[in-house]
Amino acid sequence: MEDELFIFEKDTFIDDVSELEKQVERLFIIENSLADNRKEHREFAQTIDLDFEIIEDVYKYYRPACIINIYTFSERLIKSYVYTLLGNNNSPAVETFIEKKIPKSKFSPNVKASEIQKIINEFSPNKERFILIASLLKKEDIKKDFDYIIQSRHTYAHRGRYRNDYTREQYLDIIRFLYYLIDEVDFCLTNMEKHIELQNFITNILKLKSDILSAEKETPKIYIKKKLKEIKVEAKKAICILNSVNFDSYIFSNLLISLDLILHIDLRKNKEFIINRIEKIEF
């Protein structure tokens, strides 16, 4: 049973994030109810013969509980990647070696976004080539919020303090980022080479897009058209990979939508139209 906790099962992790999402929704239901109906909560406490301050303290602990659960989930996800990659049917000698070097009871990976990339690099065959798709797409705001949540758990564990000003939308963004991390782990375990290829296609697309948007006004349409054709070629390759992968997160689904929009830009249109369309497509 214990070993099952260290095996990556995507459906299980999806279910767990779904439960975390429900917990976050309950958090804001509780906090909004307490803010809007404080008198009613006091009356409820009286009906069950309980000091209202006790109930209020219980409510207040729900927020750090959500933070701890998000951290615990993230750590379990990354540990499952490492131990699944190392194998589940090793010889006793190999299992003894693994347990000695990275014991399951003590291995506690840093699960900030940048550190997750380092961990995947450290334990993967193509360690110097792997990049999180979210890093390529410059999802800095959501990565920053996620990292603050992870840091808040450490601060709460050691000092009893935590950041408590996250909005509902920020929490839900973090939940969406967890769905994305599940997709990343699944992708890396399933086909790291395809992941590397996708990275390269995205990098090329972003470079070509930058070339078009930074072109001088006097640049002839033939140059813009040539660059767009090159983008379309890379986009088709990226779409082919994404269509072969099962994903549940908005980062991958939005990427697919953006790539599809590129394919539908009409090369017959004038230069200004093409540039305008490319500029509006976000990655």
PDB file of C-alpha atoms in Angstrom:
ATOM      1  CA  MET A   1       0.000   0.000   0.000  1.00  0.00           C
ATOM      2  CA  GLU A   2       2.821   2.387   0.894  1.00  0.00           C
ATOM      3  CA  ASP A   3       4.555   1.838  -2.462  1.00  0.00           C
ATOM      4  CA  GLU A   4       1.335   2.776  -4.284  1.00  0.00           C
ATOM      5  CA  LEU A   5       1.760   6.300  -2.931  1.00  0.00           C
ATOM      6  CA  PHE A   6       4.956   6.611  -4.959  1.00  0.00           C
ATOM      7  CA  ILE A   7       3.551   5.368  -8.270  1.00  0.00           C
ATOM      8  CA  PHE A   8       2.219   7.906 -10.767  1.00  0.00           C
ATOM      9  CA  GLU A   9      -1.428   7.219 -11.557  1.00  0.00           C
ATOM     10  CA  LYS A  10      -2.809  10.147 -13.516  1.00  0.00           C
ATOM     11  CA  ASP A  11      -6.487   9.529 -12.782  1.00  0.00           C
ATOM     12  CA  THR A  12      -5.778   9.411  -9.057  1.00  0.00           C
ATOM     13  CA  PHE A  13      -3.934  12.722  -9.141  1.00  0.00           C
ATOM     14  CA  ILE A  14      -6.709  14.300 -11.231  1.00  0.00           C
ATOM     15  CA  ASP A  15      -9.253  13.187  -8.621  1.00  0.00           C
ATOM     16  CA  ASP A  16      -7.082  14.595  -5.837  1.00  0.00           C
ATOM     17  CA  VAL A  17      -6.804  18.004  -7.517  1.00  0.00           C
ATOM     18  CA  SER A  18     -10.546  18.011  -8.061  1.00  0.00           C
ATOM     19  CA  GLU A  19     -10.946  17.520  -4.303  1.00  0.00           C
ATOM     20  CA  LEU A  20      -8.474  20.366  -3.644  1.00  0.00           C
ATOM     21  CA  GLU A  21     -10.562  22.560  -5.923  1.00  0.00           C
ATOM     22  CA  LYS A  22     -13.649  21.782  -3.848  1.00  0.00           C
ATOM     23  CA  GLN A  23     -11.731  22.629  -0.669  1.00  0.00           C
ATOM     24  CA  VAL A  24     -10.760  26.034  -2.096  1.00  0.00           C
ATOM     25  CA  GLU A  25     -14.371  26.741  -3.057  1.00  0.00           C
ATOM     26  CA  ARG A  26     -15.475  25.804   0.480  1.00  0.00           C
ATOM     27  CA  LEU A  27     -12.812  28.105   1.923  1.00  0.00           C
ATOM     28  CA  PHE A  28     -14.333  31.161   0.280  1.00  0.00           C
ATOM     29  CA  ILE A  29     -17.883  30.058   1.024  1.00  0.00           C
ATOM     30  CA  ILE A  30     -16.926  29.880   4.709  1.00  0.00           C
ATOM     31  CA  GLU A  31     -15.032  33.182   4.753  1.00  0.00           C
ATOM     32  CA  ASN A  32     -17.754  35.060   2.855  1.00  0.00           C
ATOM     33  CA  SER A  33     -20.460  33.574   5.042  1.00  0.00           C
ATOM     34  CA  LEU A  34     -18.613  34.576   8.200  1.00  0.00           C
ATOM     35  CA  ALA A  35     -18.071  38.110   6.876  1.00  0.00           C
ATOM     36  CA  ASP A  36     -21.717  38.567   5.810  1.00  0.00           C
ATOM     37  CA  ASN A  37     -23.511  36.603   8.538  1.00  0.00           C
ATOM     38  CA  ARG A  38     -21.415  36.994  11.660  1.00  0.00           C
ATOM     39  CA  LYS A  39     -24.471  37.378  13.872  1.00  0.00           C
ATOM     40  CA  GLU A  40     -26.005  34.144  12.564  1.00  0.00           C
ATOM     41  CA  HIS A  41     -22.762  32.263  13.197  1.00  0.00           C
ATOM     42  CA  ARG A  42     -22.735  33.548  16.778  1.00  0.00           C
ATOM     43  CA  GLU A  43     -26.324  32.396  17.235  1.00  0.00           C
ATOM     44  CA  PHE A  44     -25.417  28.992  15.792  1.00  0.00           C
ATOM     45  CA  ALA A  45     -22.565  28.695  18.307  1.00  0.00           C
ATOM     46  CA  GLN A  46     -25.005  29.429  21.114  1.00  0.00           C
ATOM     47  CA  THR A  47     -27.462  26.777  19.938  1.00  0.00           C
ATOM     48  CA  ILE A  48     -24.776  24.084  20.193  1.00  0.00           C
ATOM     49  CA  ASP A  49     -23.395  25.546  23.433  1.00  0.00           C
ATOM     50  CA  LEU A  50     -19.992  26.364  21.996  1.00  0.00           C
ATOM     51  CA  ASP A  51     -17.891  29.495  22.391  1.00  0.00           C
ATOM     52  CA  PHE A  52     -18.030  31.439  19.097  1.00  0.00           C
ATOM     53  CA  GLU A  53     -14.276  32.070  19.260  1.00  0.00           C
ATOM     54  CA  ILE A  54     -13.692  28.307  18.990  1.00  0.00           C
ATOM     55  CA  ILE A  55     -15.758  28.126  15.802  1.00  0.00           C
ATOM     56  CA  GLU A  56     -14.018  31.228  14.449  1.00  0.00           C
ATOM     57  CA  ASP A  57     -10.605  29.652  15.111  1.00  0.00           C
ATOM     58  CA  VAL A  58     -11.687  26.487  13.282  1.00  0.00           C
ATOM     59  CA  TYR A  59     -12.744  28.610  10.314  1.00  0.00           C
ATOM     60  CA  LYS A  60      -9.389  30.409  10.329  1.00  0.00           C
ATOM     61  CA  TYR A  61      -7.462  27.114  10.216  1.00  0.00           C
ATOM     62  CA  TYR A  62      -9.194  26.164   6.971  1.00  0.00           C
ATOM     63  CA  ARG A  63      -7.022  28.537   4.927  1.00  0.00           C
ATOM     64  CA  PRO A  64      -3.638  27.187   6.092  1.00  0.00           C
ATOM     65  CA  ALA A  65      -5.106  23.690   5.704  1.00  0.00           C
ATOM     66  CA  CYS A  66      -5.649  24.433   2.002  1.00  0.00           C
ATOM     67  CA  ILE A  67      -2.068  25.693   1.709  1.00  0.00           C
ATOM     68  CA  ILE A  68      -0.703  22.560   3.368  1.00  0.00           C
ATOM     69  CA  ASN A  69      -2.833  20.302   1.154  1.00  0.00           C
ATOM     70  CA  ILE A  70      -1.605  22.034  -2.019  1.00  0.00           C
ATOM     71  CA  TYR A  71       1.993  21.638  -0.870  1.00  0.00           C
ATOM     72  CA  THR A  72       1.519  17.996   0.134  1.00  0.00           C
ATOM     73  CA  PHE A  73      -0.101  17.196  -3.196  1.00  0.00           C
ATOM     74  CA  SER A  74       2.736  18.873  -5.144  1.00  0.00           C
ATOM     75  CA  GLU A  75       5.394  17.001  -3.203  1.00  0.00           C
ATOM     76  CA  ARG A  76       3.611  13.673  -3.672  1.00  0.00           C
ATOM     77  CA  LEU A  77       3.267  14.319  -7.420  1.00  0.00           C
ATOM     78  CA  ILE A  78       6.976  15.022  -7.893  1.00  0.00           C
ATOM     79  CA  LYS A  79       7.999  12.094  -5.694  1.00  0.00           C
ATOM     80  CA  SER A  80       5.779   9.857  -7.806  1.00  0.00           C
ATOM     81  CA  TYR A  81       7.604  11.074 -10.923  1.00  0.00           C
ATOM     82  CA  VAL A  82      11.008  10.273  -9.473  1.00  0.00           C
ATOM     83  CA  TYR A  83      10.138   6.818  -8.136  1.00  0.00           C
ATOM     84  CA  THR A  84       8.084   5.836 -11.203  1.00  0.00           C
ATOM     85  CA  LEU A  85      11.005   6.829 -13.420  1.00  0.00           C
ATOM     86  CA  LEU A  86      13.385   4.752 -11.297  1.00  0.00           C
ATOM     87  CA  GLY A  87      11.112   1.744 -11.728  1.00  0.00           C
ATOM     88  CA  ASN A  88       8.713  -0.332  -9.671  1.00  0.00           C
ATOM     89  CA  ASN A  89       9.980  -3.838 -10.439  1.00  0.00           C
ATOM     90  CA  ASN A  90      13.657  -3.524  -9.687  1.00  0.00           C
ATOM     91  CA  SER A  91      15.797  -6.282  -8.242  1.00  0.00           C
ATOM     92  CA  PRO A  92      16.210  -6.302  -4.447  1.00  0.00           C
ATOM     93  CA  ALA A  93      19.762  -4.970  -4.850  1.00  0.00           C
ATOM     94  CA  VAL A  94      18.588  -2.007  -6.923  1.00  0.00           C
ATOM     95  CA  GLU A  95      15.712  -1.314  -4.523  1.00  0.00           C
ATOM     96  CA  THR A  96      18.166  -1.338  -1.609  1.00  0.00           C
ATOM     97  CA  PHE A  97      20.446   1.073  -3.460  1.00  0.00           C
ATOM     98  CA  ILE A  98      17.578   3.453  -4.275  1.00  0.00           C
ATOM     99  CA  GLU A  99      16.300   3.328  -0.702  1.00  0.00           C
ATOM    100  CA  LYS A 100      19.762   4.120   0.591  1.00  0.00           C
ATOM    101  CA  LYS A 101      20.341   7.052  -1.763  1.00  0.00           C
ATOM    102  CA  ILE A 102      16.841   8.580  -1.781  1.00  0.00           C
ATOM    103  CA  PRO A 103      14.752   6.916   0.955  1.00  0.00           C
ATOM    104  CA  LYS A 104      11.033   7.335   0.396  1.00  0.00           C
ATOM    105  CA  SER A 105      10.446   8.286   4.017  1.00  0.00           C
ATOM    106  CA  LYS A 106      12.966  11.136   3.920  1.00  0.00           C
ATOM    107  CA  PHE A 107      13.067  12.351   0.322  1.00  0.00           C
ATOM    108  CA  SER A 108      11.424  15.781   0.337  1.00  0.00           C
ATOM    109  CA  PRO A 109      11.868  17.568  -2.991  1.00  0.00           C
ATOM    110  CA  ASN A 110      11.600  21.325  -3.275  1.00  0.00           C
ATOM    111  CA  VAL A 111       8.408  21.802  -5.286  1.00  0.00           C
ATOM    112  CA  LYS A 112       8.646  25.425  -6.351  1.00  0.00           C
ATOM    113  CA  ALA A 113       8.128  25.693 -10.117  1.00  0.00           C
ATOM    114  CA  SER A 114      11.788  26.332 -10.958  1.00  0.00           C
ATOM    115  CA  GLU A 115      12.891  23.517  -8.660  1.00  0.00           C
ATOM    116  CA  ILE A 116      10.460  21.065 -10.257  1.00  0.00           C
ATOM    117  CA  GLN A 117      12.211  21.662 -13.572  1.00  0.00           C
ATOM    118  CA  LYS A 118      15.568  21.002 -11.893  1.00  0.00           C
ATOM    119  CA  ILE A 119      14.304  17.758 -10.357  1.00  0.00           C
ATOM    120  CA  ILE A 120      12.986  16.496 -13.694  1.00  0.00           C
ATOM    121  CA  ASN A 121      16.313  17.486 -15.257  1.00  0.00           C
ATOM    122  CA  GLU A 122      18.243  15.662 -12.548  1.00  0.00           C
ATOM    123  CA  PHE A 123      16.417  12.347 -12.893  1.00  0.00           C
ATOM    124  CA  SER A 124      15.643  12.334 -16.629  1.00  0.00           C
ATOM    125  CA  PRO A 125      17.797  11.045 -19.509  1.00  0.00           C
ATOM    126  CA  ASN A 126      17.637  14.364 -21.389  1.00  0.00           C
ATOM    127  CA  LYS A 127      18.296  16.426 -18.323  1.00  0.00           C
ATOM    128  CA  GLU A 128      20.022  19.346 -20.049  1.00  0.00           C
ATOM    129  CA  ARG A 129      17.331  19.728 -22.677  1.00  0.00           C
ATOM    130  CA  PHE A 130      14.098  19.627 -20.682  1.00  0.00           C
ATOM    131  CA  ILE A 131      12.150  22.850 -20.062  1.00  0.00           C
ATOM    132  CA  LEU A 132       8.699  23.196 -18.512  1.00  0.00           C
ATOM    133  CA  ILE A 133       6.207  24.238 -21.192  1.00  0.00           C
ATOM    134  CA  ALA A 134       4.880  26.861 -18.761  1.00  0.00           C
ATOM    135  CA  SER A 135       8.356  28.431 -18.641  1.00  0.00           C
ATOM    136  CA  LEU A 136       8.502  28.677 -22.425  1.00  0.00           C
ATOM    137  CA  LEU A 137       5.066  30.296 -22.481  1.00  0.00           C
ATOM    138  CA  LYS A 138       6.048  32.865 -19.826  1.00  0.00           C
ATOM    139  CA  LYS A 139       3.354  31.917 -17.296  1.00  0.00           C
ATOM    140  CA  GLU A 140       5.220  33.926 -14.684  1.00  0.00           C
ATOM    141  CA  ASP A 141       2.260  35.249 -12.682  1.00  0.00           C
ATOM    142  CA  ILE A 142       0.756  31.845 -11.983  1.00  0.00           C
ATOM    143  CA  LYS A 143       4.197  30.340 -11.287  1.00  0.00           C
ATOM    144  CA  LYS A 144       4.860  33.182  -8.841  1.00  0.00           C
ATOM    145  CA  ASP A 145       1.562  32.592  -7.012  1.00  0.00           C
ATOM    146  CA  PHE A 146       2.260  28.865  -6.899  1.00  0.00           C
ATOM    147  CA  ASP A 147       5.739  29.445  -5.469  1.00  0.00           C
ATOM    148  CA  TYR A 148       4.332  31.795  -2.816  1.00  0.00           C
ATOM    149  CA  ILE A 149       1.890  29.084  -1.735  1.00  0.00           C
ATOM    150  CA  ILE A 150       4.765  26.610  -1.397  1.00  0.00           C
ATOM    151  CA  GLN A 151       6.808  29.158   0.560  1.00  0.00           C
ATOM    152  CA  SER A 152       3.789  29.960   2.738  1.00  0.00           C
ATOM    153  CA  ARG A 153       3.613  26.330   3.790  1.00  0.00           C
ATOM    154  CA  HIS A 154       7.263  26.468   4.936  1.00  0.00           C
ATOM    155  CA  THR A 155       6.685  29.737   6.780  1.00  0.00           C
ATOM    156  CA  TYR A 156       3.587  28.334   8.470  1.00  0.00           C
ATOM    157  CA  ALA A 157       5.397  25.114   9.451  1.00  0.00           C
ATOM    158  CA  HIS A 158       8.355  26.939  11.008  1.00  0.00           C
ATOM    159  CA  ARG A 159       6.878  30.227  12.241  1.00  0.00           C
ATOM    160  CA  GLY A 160       3.124  29.725  12.362  1.00  0.00           C
ATOM    161  CA  ARG A 161       2.586  32.511   9.810  1.00  0.00           C
ATOM    162  CA  TYR A 162       1.347  32.402   6.254  1.00  0.00           C
ATOM    163  CA  ARG A 163       0.238  34.741   3.494  1.00  0.00           C
ATOM    164  CA  ASN A 164      -3.541  35.070   3.770  1.00  0.00           C
ATOM    165  CA  ASP A 165      -4.417  37.587   1.081  1.00  0.00           C
ATOM    166  CA  TYR A 166      -4.819  35.213  -1.858  1.00  0.00           C
ATOM    167  CA  THR A 167      -8.026  35.843  -3.773  1.00  0.00           C
ATOM    168  CA  ARG A 168     -10.338  33.089  -4.917  1.00  0.00           C
ATOM    169  CA  GLU A 169      -9.117  33.530  -8.491  1.00  0.00           C
ATOM    170  CA  GLN A 170      -5.473  33.251  -7.440  1.00  0.00           C
ATOM    171  CA  TYR A 171      -6.228  30.021  -5.595  1.00  0.00           C
ATOM    172  CA  LEU A 172      -8.080  28.641  -8.604  1.00  0.00           C
ATOM    173  CA  ASP A 173      -5.164  29.626 -10.859  1.00  0.00           C
ATOM    174  CA  ILE A 174      -2.916  27.578  -8.592  1.00  0.00           C
ATOM    175  CA  ILE A 175      -5.328  24.639  -8.842  1.00  0.00           C
ATOM    176  CA  ARG A 176      -5.225  24.964 -12.634  1.00  0.00           C
ATOM    177  CA  PHE A 177      -1.435  24.971 -12.420  1.00  0.00           C
ATOM    178  CA  LEU A 178      -1.595  21.671 -10.512  1.00  0.00           C
ATOM    179  CA  TYR A 179      -3.644  20.158 -13.340  1.00  0.00           C
ATOM    180  CA  TYR A 180      -0.907  21.373 -15.674  1.00  0.00           C
ATOM    181  CA  LEU A 181       1.839  19.781 -13.551  1.00  0.00           C
ATOM    182  CA  ILE A 182       0.009  16.452 -13.730  1.00  0.00           C
ATOM    183  CA  ASP A 183       0.024  16.750 -17.521  1.00  0.00           C
ATOM    184  CA  GLU A 184       3.740  17.590 -17.495  1.00  0.00           C
ATOM    185  CA  VAL A 185       4.642  14.601 -15.329  1.00  0.00           C
ATOM    186  CA  ASP A 186       2.500  12.302 -17.472  1.00  0.00           C
ATOM    187  CA  PHE A 187       4.057  13.708 -20.680  1.00  0.00           C
ATOM    188  CA  CYS A 188       7.616  13.302 -19.367  1.00  0.00           C
ATOM    189  CA  LEU A 189       7.037   9.744 -18.184  1.00  0.00           C
ATOM    190  CA  THR A 190       5.251   8.756 -21.381  1.00  0.00           C
ATOM    191  CA  ASN A 191       7.530  10.281 -24.019  1.00  0.00           C
ATOM    192  CA  MET A 192      10.299  12.657 -23.016  1.00  0.00           C
ATOM    193  CA  GLU A 193      11.650  12.807 -26.582  1.00  0.00           C
ATOM    194  CA  LYS A 194       8.306  14.109 -27.857  1.00  0.00           C
ATOM    195  CA  HIS A 195       8.317  16.665 -25.055  1.00  0.00           C
ATOM    196  CA  ILE A 196      11.748  17.885 -26.164  1.00  0.00           C
ATOM    197  CA  GLU A 197      10.512  18.109 -29.765  1.00  0.00           C
ATOM    198  CA  LEU A 198       7.473  20.142 -28.668  1.00  0.00           C
ATOM    199  CA  GLN A 199       9.738  22.498 -26.716  1.00  0.00           C
ATOM    200  CA  ASN A 200      11.828  23.076 -29.827  1.00  0.00           C
ATOM    201  CA  PHE A 201       8.792  23.741 -32.020  1.00  0.00           C
ATOM    202  CA  ILE A 202       7.398  26.252 -29.509  1.00  0.00           C
ATOM    203  CA  THR A 203      10.780  27.964 -29.195  1.00  0.00           C
ATOM    204  CA  ASN A 204      11.002  28.282 -32.982  1.00  0.00           C
ATOM    205  CA  ILE A 205       7.440  29.616 -33.232  1.00  0.00           C
ATOM    206  CA  LEU A 206       8.057  32.262 -30.583  1.00  0.00           C
ATOM    207  CA  LYS A 207      11.281  33.318 -32.331  1.00  0.00           C
ATOM    208  CA  LEU A 208       9.568  33.580 -35.726  1.00  0.00           C
ATOM    209  CA  LYS A 209       6.667  35.497 -34.174  1.00  0.00           C
ATOM    210  CA  SER A 210       9.152  37.931 -32.658  1.00  0.00           C
ATOM    211  CA  ASP A 211      10.864  38.337 -36.045  1.00  0.00           C
ATOM    212  CA  ILE A 212       7.552  39.302 -37.643  1.00  0.00           C
ATOM    213  CA  LEU A 213       6.481  41.713 -34.906  1.00  0.00           C
ATOM    214  CA  SER A 214       9.880  43.395 -34.769  1.00  0.00           C
ATOM    215  CA  ALA A 215      10.096  43.875 -38.528  1.00  0.00           C
ATOM    216  CA  GLU A 216      10.350  47.433 -39.818  1.00  0.00           C
ATOM    217  CA  LYS A 217       7.276  49.012 -41.383  1.00  0.00           C
ATOM    218  CA  GLU A 218       9.036  49.055 -44.724  1.00  0.00           C
ATOM    219  CA  THR A 219       9.630  45.286 -44.610  1.00  0.00           C
ATOM    220  CA  PRO A 220       8.058  43.764 -47.744  1.00  0.00           C
ATOM    221  CA  LYS A 221       5.108  41.401 -47.439  1.00  0.00           C
ATOM    222  CA  ILE A 222       7.137  38.591 -48.992  1.00  0.00           C
ATOM    223  CA  TYR A 223       9.341  38.530 -45.845  1.00  0.00           C
ATOM    224  CA  ILE A 224       6.321  38.450 -43.504  1.00  0.00           C
ATOM    225  CA  LYS A 225       4.687  35.762 -45.641  1.00  0.00           C
ATOM    226  CA  LYS A 226       7.871  33.666 -45.605  1.00  0.00           C
ATOM    227  CA  LYS A 227       8.107  33.846 -41.803  1.00  0.00           C
ATOM    228  CA  LEU A 228       4.426  32.983 -41.418  1.00  0.00           C
ATOM    229  CA  LYS A 229       4.864  29.926 -43.639  1.00  0.00           C
ATOM    230  CA  GLU A 230       7.732  28.831 -41.396  1.00  0.00           C
ATOM    231  CA  ILE A 231       5.571  29.333 -38.307  1.00  0.00           C
ATOM    232  CA  LYS A 232       2.798  27.259 -39.861  1.00  0.00           C
ATOM    233  CA  VAL A 233       5.199  24.390 -40.506  1.00  0.00           C
ATOM    234  CA  GLU A 234       6.330  24.405 -36.865  1.00  0.00           C
ATOM    235  CA  ALA A 235       2.741  24.796 -35.647  1.00  0.00           C
ATOM    236  CA  LYS A 236       1.606  21.722 -37.609  1.00  0.00           C
ATOM    237  CA  LYS A 237       4.382  19.651 -36.048  1.00  0.00           C
ATOM    238  CA  ALA A 238       3.506  20.895 -32.557  1.00  0.00           C
ATOM    239  CA  ILE A 239      -0.202  20.173 -33.082  1.00  0.00           C
ATOM    240  CA  CYS A 240       0.640  16.663 -34.241  1.00  0.00           C
ATOM    241  CA  ILE A 241       2.436  16.020 -30.947  1.00  0.00           C
ATOM    242  CA  LEU A 242      -0.278  17.604 -28.815  1.00  0.00           C
ATOM    243  CA  ASN A 243      -2.949  15.525 -30.550  1.00  0.00           C
ATOM    244  CA  SER A 244      -1.067  12.393 -29.499  1.00  0.00           C
ATOM    245  CA  VAL A 245      -1.031  13.421 -25.825  1.00  0.00           C
ATOM    246  CA  ASN A 246      -3.875  13.198 -23.326  1.00  0.00           C
ATOM    247  CA  PHE A 247      -4.015  16.448 -21.375  1.00  0.00           C
ATOM    248  CA  ASP A 248      -6.514  17.991 -18.963  1.00  0.00           C
ATOM    249  CA  SER A 249      -4.973  21.396 -18.242  1.00  0.00           C
ATOM    250  CA  TYR A 250      -5.753  24.786 -19.704  1.00  0.00           C
ATOM    251  CA  ILE A 251      -2.086  25.555 -20.492  1.00  0.00           C
ATOM    252  CA  PHE A 252      -1.894  22.709 -23.001  1.00  0.00           C
ATOM    253  CA  SER A 253      -5.424  23.230 -24.351  1.00  0.00           C
ATOM    254  CA  ASN A 254      -4.833  26.980 -24.824  1.00  0.00           C
ATOM    255  CA  LEU A 255      -1.541  26.219 -26.551  1.00  0.00           C
ATOM    256  CA  LEU A 256      -3.377  23.948 -28.980  1.00  0.00           C
ATOM    257  CA  ILE A 257      -5.966  26.658 -29.665  1.00  0.00           C
ATOM    258  CA  SER A 258      -3.239  29.250 -30.365  1.00  0.00           C
ATOM    259  CA  LEU A 259      -1.420  26.914 -32.740  1.00  0.00           C
ATOM    260  CA  ASP A 260      -4.656  26.213 -34.583  1.00  0.00           C
ATOM    261  CA  LEU A 261      -5.276  29.967 -34.958  1.00  0.00           C
ATOM    262  CA  ILE A 262      -1.874  30.308 -36.601  1.00  0.00           C
ATOM    263  CA  LEU A 263      -2.791  27.696 -39.196  1.00  0.00           C
ATOM    264  CA  HIS A 264      -5.918  29.651 -40.090  1.00  0.00           C
ATOM    265  CA  ILE A 265      -4.170  32.954 -40.830  1.00  0.00           C
ATOM    266  CA  ASP A 266      -4.826  33.675 -44.503  1.00  0.00           C
ATOM    267  CA  LEU A 267      -1.567  34.186 -46.401  1.00  0.00           C
ATOM    268  CA  ARG A 268      -3.479  36.033 -49.128  1.00  0.00           C
ATOM    269  CA  LYS A 269      -4.312  38.926 -46.806  1.00  0.00           C
ATOM    270  CA  ASN A 270      -2.242  42.095 -46.711  1.00  0.00           C
ATOM    271  CA  LYS A 271       0.815  42.515 -44.528  1.00  0.00           C
ATOM    272  CA  GLU A 272      -0.928  44.605 -41.863  1.00  0.00           C
ATOM    273  CA  PHE A 273      -3.699  42.041 -41.453  1.00  0.00           C
ATOM    274  CA  ILE A 274      -1.213  39.183 -41.021  1.00  0.00           C
ATOM    275  CA  ILE A 275       0.877  41.084 -38.470  1.00  0.00           C
ATOM    276  CA  ASN A 276      -2.239  42.097 -36.542  1.00  0.00           C
ATOM    277  CA  ARG A 277      -3.465  38.499 -36.367  1.00  0.00           C
ATOM    278  CA  ILE A 278      -0.107  37.165 -35.229  1.00  0.00           C
ATOM    279  CA  GLU A 279       0.148  39.857 -32.551  1.00  0.00           C
ATOM    280  CA  LYS A 280      -3.239  38.909 -31.105  1.00  0.00           C
ATOM    281  CA  ILE A 281      -2.400  35.228 -30.756  1.00  0.00           C
ATOM    282  CA  GLU A 282      -1.185  34.644 -27.209  1.00  0.00           C
ATOM    283  CA  PHE A 283       0.974  31.794 -25.976  1.00  0.00           C
TER     284      PHE A 283
END
